[in-house]
Coordinates of C-alpha atoms and ligand atoms in Angstrom, one line a residue:
X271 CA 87.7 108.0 57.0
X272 CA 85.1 108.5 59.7
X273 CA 87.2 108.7 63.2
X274 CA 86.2 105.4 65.4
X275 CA 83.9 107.3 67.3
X276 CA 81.4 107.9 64.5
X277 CA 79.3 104.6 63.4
X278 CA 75.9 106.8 61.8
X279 CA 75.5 108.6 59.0
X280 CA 75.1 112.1 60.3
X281 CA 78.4 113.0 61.5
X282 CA 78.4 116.8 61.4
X283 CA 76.8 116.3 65.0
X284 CA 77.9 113.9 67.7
X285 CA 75.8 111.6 69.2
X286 CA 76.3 112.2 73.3
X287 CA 77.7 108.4 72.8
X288 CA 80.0 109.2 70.9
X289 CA 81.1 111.8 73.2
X290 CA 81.0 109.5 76.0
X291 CA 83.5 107.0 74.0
X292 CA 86.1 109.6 72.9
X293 CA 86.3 111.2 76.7
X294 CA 86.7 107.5 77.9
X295 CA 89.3 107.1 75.4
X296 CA 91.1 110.0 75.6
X297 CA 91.3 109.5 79.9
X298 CA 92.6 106.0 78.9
X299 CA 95.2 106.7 77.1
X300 CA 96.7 109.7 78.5
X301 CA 96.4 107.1 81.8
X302 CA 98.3 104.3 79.7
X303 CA 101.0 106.9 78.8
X304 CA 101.6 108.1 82.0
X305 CA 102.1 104.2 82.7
X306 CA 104.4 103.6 79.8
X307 CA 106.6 106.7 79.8
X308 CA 106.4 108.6 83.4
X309 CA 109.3 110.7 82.1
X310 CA 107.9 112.6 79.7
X311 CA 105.2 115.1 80.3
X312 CA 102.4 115.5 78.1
X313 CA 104.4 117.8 75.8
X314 CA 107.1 115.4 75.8
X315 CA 105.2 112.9 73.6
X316 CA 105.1 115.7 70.5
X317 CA 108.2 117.8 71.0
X318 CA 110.1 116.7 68.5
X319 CA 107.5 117.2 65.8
X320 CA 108.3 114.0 64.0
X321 CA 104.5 114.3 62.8
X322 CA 105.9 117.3 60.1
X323 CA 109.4 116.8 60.6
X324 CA 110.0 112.4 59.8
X325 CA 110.0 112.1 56.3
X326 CA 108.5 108.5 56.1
X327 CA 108.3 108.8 51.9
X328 CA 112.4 108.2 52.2
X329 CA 112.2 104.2 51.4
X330 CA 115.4 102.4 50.5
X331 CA 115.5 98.7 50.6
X332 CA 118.7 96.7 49.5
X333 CA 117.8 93.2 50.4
X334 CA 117.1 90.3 49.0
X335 CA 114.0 87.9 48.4
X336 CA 112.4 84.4 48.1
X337 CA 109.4 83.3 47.2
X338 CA 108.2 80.7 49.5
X339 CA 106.7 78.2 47.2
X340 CA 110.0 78.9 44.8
X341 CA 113.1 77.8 47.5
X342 CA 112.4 74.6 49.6
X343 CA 112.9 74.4 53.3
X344 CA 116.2 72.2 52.8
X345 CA 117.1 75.1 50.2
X346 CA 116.2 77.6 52.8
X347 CA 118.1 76.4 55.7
X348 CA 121.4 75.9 53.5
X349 CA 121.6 79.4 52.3
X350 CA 120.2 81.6 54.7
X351 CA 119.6 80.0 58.0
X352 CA 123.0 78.2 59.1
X353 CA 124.4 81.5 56.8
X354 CA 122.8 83.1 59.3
X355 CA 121.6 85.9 56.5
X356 CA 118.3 88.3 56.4
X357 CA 116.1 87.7 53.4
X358 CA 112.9 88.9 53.0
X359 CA 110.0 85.8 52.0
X360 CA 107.2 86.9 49.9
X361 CA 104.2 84.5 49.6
X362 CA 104.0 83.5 53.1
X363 CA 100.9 84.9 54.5
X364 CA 98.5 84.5 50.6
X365 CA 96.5 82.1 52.3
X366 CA 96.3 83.6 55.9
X367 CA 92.9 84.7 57.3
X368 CA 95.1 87.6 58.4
X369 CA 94.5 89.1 55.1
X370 CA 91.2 89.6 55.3
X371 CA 90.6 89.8 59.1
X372 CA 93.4 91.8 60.5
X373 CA 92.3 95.6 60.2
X374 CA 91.5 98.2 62.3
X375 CA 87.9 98.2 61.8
X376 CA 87.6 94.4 62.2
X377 CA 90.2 94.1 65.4
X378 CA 88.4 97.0 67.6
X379 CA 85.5 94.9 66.5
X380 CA 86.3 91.5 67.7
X381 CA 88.1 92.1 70.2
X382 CA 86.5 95.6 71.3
X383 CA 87.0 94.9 75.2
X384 CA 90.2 92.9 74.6
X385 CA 93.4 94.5 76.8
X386 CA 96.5 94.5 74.8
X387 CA 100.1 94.8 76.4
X388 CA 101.3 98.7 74.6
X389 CA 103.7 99.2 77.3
X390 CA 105.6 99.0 80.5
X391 CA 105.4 100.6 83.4
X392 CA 108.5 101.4 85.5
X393 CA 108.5 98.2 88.1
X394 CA 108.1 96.0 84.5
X395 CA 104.2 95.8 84.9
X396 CA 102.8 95.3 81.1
X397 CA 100.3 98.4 80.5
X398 CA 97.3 97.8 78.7
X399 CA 94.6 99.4 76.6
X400 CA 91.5 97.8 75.6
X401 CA 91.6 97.7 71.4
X402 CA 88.7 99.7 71.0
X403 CA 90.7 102.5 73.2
X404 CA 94.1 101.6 70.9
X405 CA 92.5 102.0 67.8
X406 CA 91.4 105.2 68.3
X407 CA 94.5 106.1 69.3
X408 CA 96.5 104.5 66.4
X409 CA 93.8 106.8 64.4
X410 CA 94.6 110.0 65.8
X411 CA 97.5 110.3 67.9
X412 CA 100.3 112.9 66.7
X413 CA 103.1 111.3 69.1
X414 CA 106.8 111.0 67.9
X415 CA 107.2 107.9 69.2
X416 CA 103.1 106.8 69.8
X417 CA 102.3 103.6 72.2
X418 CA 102.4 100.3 70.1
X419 CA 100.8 96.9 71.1
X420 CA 103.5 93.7 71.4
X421 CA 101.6 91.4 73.4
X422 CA 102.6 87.8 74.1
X423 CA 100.2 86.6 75.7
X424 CA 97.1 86.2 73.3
X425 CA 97.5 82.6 73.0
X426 CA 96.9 81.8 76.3
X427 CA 94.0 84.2 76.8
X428 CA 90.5 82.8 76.0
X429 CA 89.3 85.3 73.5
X430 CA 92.7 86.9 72.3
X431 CA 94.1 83.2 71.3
X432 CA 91.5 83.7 68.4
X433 CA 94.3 85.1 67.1
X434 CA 96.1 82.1 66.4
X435 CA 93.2 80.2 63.9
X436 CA 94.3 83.0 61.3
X437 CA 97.9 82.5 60.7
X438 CA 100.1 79.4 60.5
X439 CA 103.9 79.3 61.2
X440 CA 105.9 79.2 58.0
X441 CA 107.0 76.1 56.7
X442 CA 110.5 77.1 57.1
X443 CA 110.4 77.7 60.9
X444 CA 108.7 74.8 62.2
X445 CA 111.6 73.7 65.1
X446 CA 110.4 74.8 68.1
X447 CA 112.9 73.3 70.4
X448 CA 111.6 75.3 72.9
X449 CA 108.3 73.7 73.4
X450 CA 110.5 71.0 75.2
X451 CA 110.8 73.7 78.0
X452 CA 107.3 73.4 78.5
X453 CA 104.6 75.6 77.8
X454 CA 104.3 77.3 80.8
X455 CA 108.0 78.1 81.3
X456 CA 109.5 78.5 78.2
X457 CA 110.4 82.1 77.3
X458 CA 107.7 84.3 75.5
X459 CA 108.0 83.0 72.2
X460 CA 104.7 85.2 69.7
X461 CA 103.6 88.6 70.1
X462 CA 100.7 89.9 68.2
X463 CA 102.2 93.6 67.0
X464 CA 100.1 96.7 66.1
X465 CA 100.4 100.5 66.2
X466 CA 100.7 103.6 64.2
X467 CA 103.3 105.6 61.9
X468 CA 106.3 106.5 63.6
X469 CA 105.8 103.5 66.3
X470 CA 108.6 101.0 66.2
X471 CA 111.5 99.0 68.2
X472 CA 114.2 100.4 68.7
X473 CA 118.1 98.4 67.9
X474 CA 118.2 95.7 69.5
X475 CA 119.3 91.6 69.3
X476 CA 116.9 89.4 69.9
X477 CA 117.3 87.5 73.2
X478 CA 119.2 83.8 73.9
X479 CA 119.9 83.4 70.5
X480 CA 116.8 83.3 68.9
X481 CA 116.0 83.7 65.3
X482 CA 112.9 85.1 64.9
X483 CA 110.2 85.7 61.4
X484 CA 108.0 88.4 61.5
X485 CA 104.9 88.8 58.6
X486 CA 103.6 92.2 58.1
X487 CA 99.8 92.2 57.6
X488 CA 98.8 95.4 57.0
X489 CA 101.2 98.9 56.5
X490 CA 104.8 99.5 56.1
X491 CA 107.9 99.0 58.0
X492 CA 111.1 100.0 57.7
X493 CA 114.1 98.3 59.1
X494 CA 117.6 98.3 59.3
X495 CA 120.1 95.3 60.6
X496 CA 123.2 95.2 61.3
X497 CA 125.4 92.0 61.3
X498 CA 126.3 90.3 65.5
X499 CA 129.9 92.1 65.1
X500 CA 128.9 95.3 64.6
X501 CA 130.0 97.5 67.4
X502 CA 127.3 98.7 69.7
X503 CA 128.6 102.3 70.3
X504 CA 128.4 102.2 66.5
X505 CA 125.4 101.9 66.2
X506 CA 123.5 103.1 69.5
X507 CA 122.3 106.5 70.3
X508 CA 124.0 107.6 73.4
X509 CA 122.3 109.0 76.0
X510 CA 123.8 112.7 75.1
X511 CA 122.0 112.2 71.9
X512 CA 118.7 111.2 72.0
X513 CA 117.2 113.1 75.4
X514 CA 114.9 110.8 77.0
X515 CA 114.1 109.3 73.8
X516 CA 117.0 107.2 73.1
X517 CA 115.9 103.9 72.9
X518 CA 112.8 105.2 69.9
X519 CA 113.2 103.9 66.7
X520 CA 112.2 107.1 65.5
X521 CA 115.4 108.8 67.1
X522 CA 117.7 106.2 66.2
X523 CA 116.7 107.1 62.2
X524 CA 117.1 110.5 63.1
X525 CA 120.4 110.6 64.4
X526 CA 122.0 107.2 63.4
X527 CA 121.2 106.2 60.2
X528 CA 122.3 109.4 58.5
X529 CA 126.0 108.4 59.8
X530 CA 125.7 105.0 58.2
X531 CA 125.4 107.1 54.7
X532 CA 128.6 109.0 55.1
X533 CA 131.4 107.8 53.1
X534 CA 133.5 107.4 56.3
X535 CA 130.8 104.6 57.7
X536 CA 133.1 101.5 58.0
X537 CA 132.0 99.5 54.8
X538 CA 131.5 96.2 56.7
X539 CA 129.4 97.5 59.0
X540 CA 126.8 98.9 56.1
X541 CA 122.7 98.1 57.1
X542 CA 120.9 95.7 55.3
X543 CA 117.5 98.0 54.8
X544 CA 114.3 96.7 54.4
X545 CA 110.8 97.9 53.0
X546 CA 108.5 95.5 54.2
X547 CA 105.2 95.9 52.6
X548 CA 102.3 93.7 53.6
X549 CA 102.5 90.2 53.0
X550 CA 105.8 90.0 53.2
X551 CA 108.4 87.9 56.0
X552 CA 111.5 89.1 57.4
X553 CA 113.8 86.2 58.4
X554 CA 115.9 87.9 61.2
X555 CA 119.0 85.5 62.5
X556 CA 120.1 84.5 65.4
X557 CA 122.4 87.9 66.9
X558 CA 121.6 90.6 64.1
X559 CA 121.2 94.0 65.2
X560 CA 118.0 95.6 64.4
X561 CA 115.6 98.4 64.6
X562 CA 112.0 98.8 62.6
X563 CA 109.9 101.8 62.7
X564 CA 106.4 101.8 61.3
X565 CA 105.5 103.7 58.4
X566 CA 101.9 104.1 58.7
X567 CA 99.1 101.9 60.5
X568 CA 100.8 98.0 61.2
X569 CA 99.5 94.9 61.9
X570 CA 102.0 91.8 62.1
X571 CA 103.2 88.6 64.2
X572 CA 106.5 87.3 65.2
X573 CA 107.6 84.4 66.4
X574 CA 111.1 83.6 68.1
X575 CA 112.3 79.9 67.7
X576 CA 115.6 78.0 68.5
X577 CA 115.6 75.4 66.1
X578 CA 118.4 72.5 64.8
X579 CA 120.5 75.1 63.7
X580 CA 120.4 77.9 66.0
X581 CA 120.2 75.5 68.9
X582 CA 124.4 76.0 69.1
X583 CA 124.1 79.2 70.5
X584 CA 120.4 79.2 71.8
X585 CA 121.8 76.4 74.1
X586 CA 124.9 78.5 75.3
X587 CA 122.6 81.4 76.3
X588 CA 120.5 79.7 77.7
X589 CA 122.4 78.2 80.1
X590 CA 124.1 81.4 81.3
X591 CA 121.0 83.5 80.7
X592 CA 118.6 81.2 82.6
X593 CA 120.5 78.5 83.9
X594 CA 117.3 76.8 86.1
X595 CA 115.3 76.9 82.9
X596 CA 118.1 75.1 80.8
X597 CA 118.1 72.0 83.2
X598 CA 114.6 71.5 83.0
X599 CA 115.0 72.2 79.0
X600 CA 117.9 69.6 78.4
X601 CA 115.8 66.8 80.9
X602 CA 113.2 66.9 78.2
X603 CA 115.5 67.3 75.1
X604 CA 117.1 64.0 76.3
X605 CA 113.8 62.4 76.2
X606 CA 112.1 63.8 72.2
X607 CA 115.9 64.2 70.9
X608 CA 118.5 62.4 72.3
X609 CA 121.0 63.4 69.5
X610 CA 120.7 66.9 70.9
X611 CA 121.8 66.2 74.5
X612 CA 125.0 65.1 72.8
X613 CA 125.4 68.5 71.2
X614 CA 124.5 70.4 74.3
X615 CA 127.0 68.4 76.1
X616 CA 129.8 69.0 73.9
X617 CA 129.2 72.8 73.6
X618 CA 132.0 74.6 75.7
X619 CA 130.2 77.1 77.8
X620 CA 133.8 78.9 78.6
X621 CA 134.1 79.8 74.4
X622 CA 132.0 82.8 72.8
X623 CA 129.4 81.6 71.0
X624 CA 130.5 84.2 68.3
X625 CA 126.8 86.2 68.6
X626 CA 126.7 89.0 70.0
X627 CA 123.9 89.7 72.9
X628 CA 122.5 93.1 73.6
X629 CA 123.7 92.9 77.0
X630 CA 127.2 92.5 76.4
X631 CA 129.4 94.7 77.3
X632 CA 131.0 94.9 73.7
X633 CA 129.4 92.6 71.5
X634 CA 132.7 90.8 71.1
X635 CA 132.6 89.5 74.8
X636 CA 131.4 86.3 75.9
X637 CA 129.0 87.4 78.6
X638 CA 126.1 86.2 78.0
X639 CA 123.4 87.2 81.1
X640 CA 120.4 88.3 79.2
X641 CA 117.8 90.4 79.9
X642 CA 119.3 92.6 82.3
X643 CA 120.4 95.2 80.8
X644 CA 119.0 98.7 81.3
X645 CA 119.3 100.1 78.1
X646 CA 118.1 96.8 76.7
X647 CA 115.0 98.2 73.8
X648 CA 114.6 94.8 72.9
X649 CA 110.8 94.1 73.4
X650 CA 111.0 90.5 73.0
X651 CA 112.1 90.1 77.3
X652 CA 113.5 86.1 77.7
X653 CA 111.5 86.0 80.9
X654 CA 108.0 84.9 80.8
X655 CA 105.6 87.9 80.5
X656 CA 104.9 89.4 84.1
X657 CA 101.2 89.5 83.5
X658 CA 100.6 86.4 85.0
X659 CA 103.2 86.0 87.6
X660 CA 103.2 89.2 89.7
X661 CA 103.6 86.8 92.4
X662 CA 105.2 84.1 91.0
X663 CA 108.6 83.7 92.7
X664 CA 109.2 80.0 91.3
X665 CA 112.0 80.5 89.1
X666 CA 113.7 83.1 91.4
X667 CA 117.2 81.5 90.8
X668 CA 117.4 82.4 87.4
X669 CA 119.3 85.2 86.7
X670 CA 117.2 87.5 84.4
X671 CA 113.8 86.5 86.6
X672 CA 115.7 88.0 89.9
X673 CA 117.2 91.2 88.0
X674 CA 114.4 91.7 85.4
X675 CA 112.1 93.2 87.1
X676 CA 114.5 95.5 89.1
X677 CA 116.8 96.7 86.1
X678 CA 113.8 96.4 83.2
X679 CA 111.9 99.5 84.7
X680 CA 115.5 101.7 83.9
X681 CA 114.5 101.8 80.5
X682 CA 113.7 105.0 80.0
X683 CA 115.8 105.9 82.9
X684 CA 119.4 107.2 83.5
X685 CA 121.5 104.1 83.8
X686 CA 122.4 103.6 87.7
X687 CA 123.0 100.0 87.7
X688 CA 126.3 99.1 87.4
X689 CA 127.8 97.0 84.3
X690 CA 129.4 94.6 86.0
X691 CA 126.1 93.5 88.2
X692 CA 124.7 92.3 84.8
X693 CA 127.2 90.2 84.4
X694 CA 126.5 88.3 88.1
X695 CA 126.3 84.6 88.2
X696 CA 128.7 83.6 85.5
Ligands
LIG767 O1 107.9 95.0 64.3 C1 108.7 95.4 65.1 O2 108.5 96.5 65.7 C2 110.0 94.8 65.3 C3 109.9 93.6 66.1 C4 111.2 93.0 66.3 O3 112.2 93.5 66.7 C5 111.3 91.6 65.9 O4 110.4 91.1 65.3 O5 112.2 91.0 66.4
LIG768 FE1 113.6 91.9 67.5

């Protein structure tokens, strides 16, 4: 494979061109990983040797799967969404332009001077690298945990949304009772995801509720969930354990899913594990834990969605999560789907919903403030992207808006926010 600085046939000698593009690259992403991860030092992106050390070859998978055009969407929703159970949908993406479009060579084509969101920065500022700069990367970093791409905003951008003409949502996910939010304020809701072995997410649930899909288009991943009871210092890698690499998918197979092999792992608690290959749709409920890491090069989208039957506990997030957005969200539910304010209304917001958040302080507690957690590695935030509102204050009042941006950038960071401020405004 000729590296992505090389486009002519004699390669034994660069061309001063080339030169030029790998210098700019190489200032542009040591620049963007500064950004991303201040607290590691430029050794601290290899120490662990992953690289040699990761056996990605190890691929069990235990879970089941559908073929799309085999189960209807009334079959579907009986017997695994309102079971709230993970199953894996083959067949979804056979007639998406994804298949043909979505590859390295083609993306840092098309989108050459394109900036994709591969990080955060401490305040919560999105770092970006143009794709022609992240695929050069993805081609020849040797990180343990490299920079990966989960960007949210390509639909609204005017070349990015491109994006959208090459995939269509899957017939089983069409609610979107969000859109009734509006467009502008409803939480991030699609992310365009790409980057390189060992990359990932670390454990997480998604936020307010939300089921999500998510299609694999090119590479591997490997995942693991866990069910919305499981306990969370089960399952998380404590900040004795995993240095300043905690929250990395790529520690959390190191050092927790060896455990979850011992005979003395509680058997209720046992992952579901996944080989997603390309082509192929995870269906992730509403409150499972989970954590992917990327095999090799990955390309894939995700969508979150509240639908008829997640709407339950999407609703009673919601409201404590982001209680200015909910207003606005039940106004316009009354309107398109009256039925629904009767539901919303008769929901008691002092019950658990019975799913577990990531921010809760054991994920048997009812507190449901989202997003404000430190240690939160979920990179799906329920606040709209900060991209385009560096200065927009309007929704100050909502809880996660007002402690996002001041909690978000502890990340990576030693925990010095207190427990019980995440739990303000209930
Ligand atoms: O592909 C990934 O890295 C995982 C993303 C994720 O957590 C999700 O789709 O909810
Ligand atoms: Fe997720």
């Amino acid at each position: 494979m000729p590296d992505s600085g090389s486009y002519h046939h004699h390669r034994r000698k660069m061309s001063s061109e080339d030169e030029n593009f790998d210098e700019k690259a190489q200032r542009r992403i040591i620049d963007a990983k500064v950004k991303a991860r201040p607290e590691l030092d430029m050794c601290g992106w290899t120490k662990f040797n992953h690289i040699e050390k990761f056996d990605l070859n190890y691929r069990p998978d235990n879970c089941e799967r559908i073929r799309i055009h085999q189960v209807s969407t009334e079959e579907f929703i009986a017997k695994y969404e309102m079971k709230y159970r993970p199953v894996v949908i083959t067949g979804v993406c056979d007639d998406w332009k994804t298949m043909e479009k979505w590859n390295l060579e083609k993306l840092a084509k098309k989108y050459r001077n394109q900036k994709f969101k591969c990080g955060e920065d401490n305040e919560g500022y999105s770092v970006k690298l143009k794709m022609k700069y992240f695929v050069h990367y993805m081609k020849n970093n040797q990180d343990d945990s490299p920079l990966y791409i989960f960007d949210s905003t390509f639909g609204e951008h005017p070349r990015k949304k491109k994006l959208l003409e090459d995939y269509q949502v899957p017939a089983y996910f069409r609610d979107d009772l969000f859109k009734y939010a509006g467009e502008e304020k409803r939480p991030p809701y699609r992310w365009f995801v790409m980057g390189s072995a060992r990359s990932g997410t670390g454990i997480h649930i998604d936020p307010l509720g939300t089921s999500a899909w998510n299609a694999l288009v090119m590479g591997t991943k490997r995942w693991c969930l866990f069910p919305t009871n499981t306990p969370k210092e089960l399952i998380k890698v404590q900040p004795n354990e995993g240095g300043n690499q905690t929250d990395e998918a790529i520690t959390w197979f190191s050092v927790i899913y060896p455990r979850t092999q011992m005979d003395d792992w509680p058997k209720q608690f046992k992952p579901i594990e996944i080989i997603q290959k390309a082509g192929e749709t995870v269906f992730v409920p509403s409150g499972w834990w989970h954590v992917v890491l990327n095999l090799d090069n990955t390309i894939a989208v995700t969508q979150n969605f509240c639908s008829l039957t997640n709407f339950p506990i999407v609703w009673h997030k919601t409201v404590r999560g982001r209680p200015k957005l909910s207003v606005k969200w039940l106004d316009n539910l009354t309107k398109h789907l009256p039925e629904l304010t009767t539901i919303a209304q008769r929901i008691d917001l002092n019950q658990p919903t019975g799913v577990a958040s990531d921010s809760d302080d054991s994920s048997s507690s009812s507190s449901d403030s989202e997003c404000s957690n430190p240690d939160c590695s979920c990179r799906k935030s329920c606040n709209s992207d900060n991209d385009n509102n560096r200065n927009n204050d309007d929704d100050d009042d909502d809880l996660q808006i007002s402690t996002t941006n001041k909690y978000k950038r502890k990340r990576y960071r030693s925990t010095s926010v207190s427990s019980n401020e995440d739990n303000s405004n209930k």
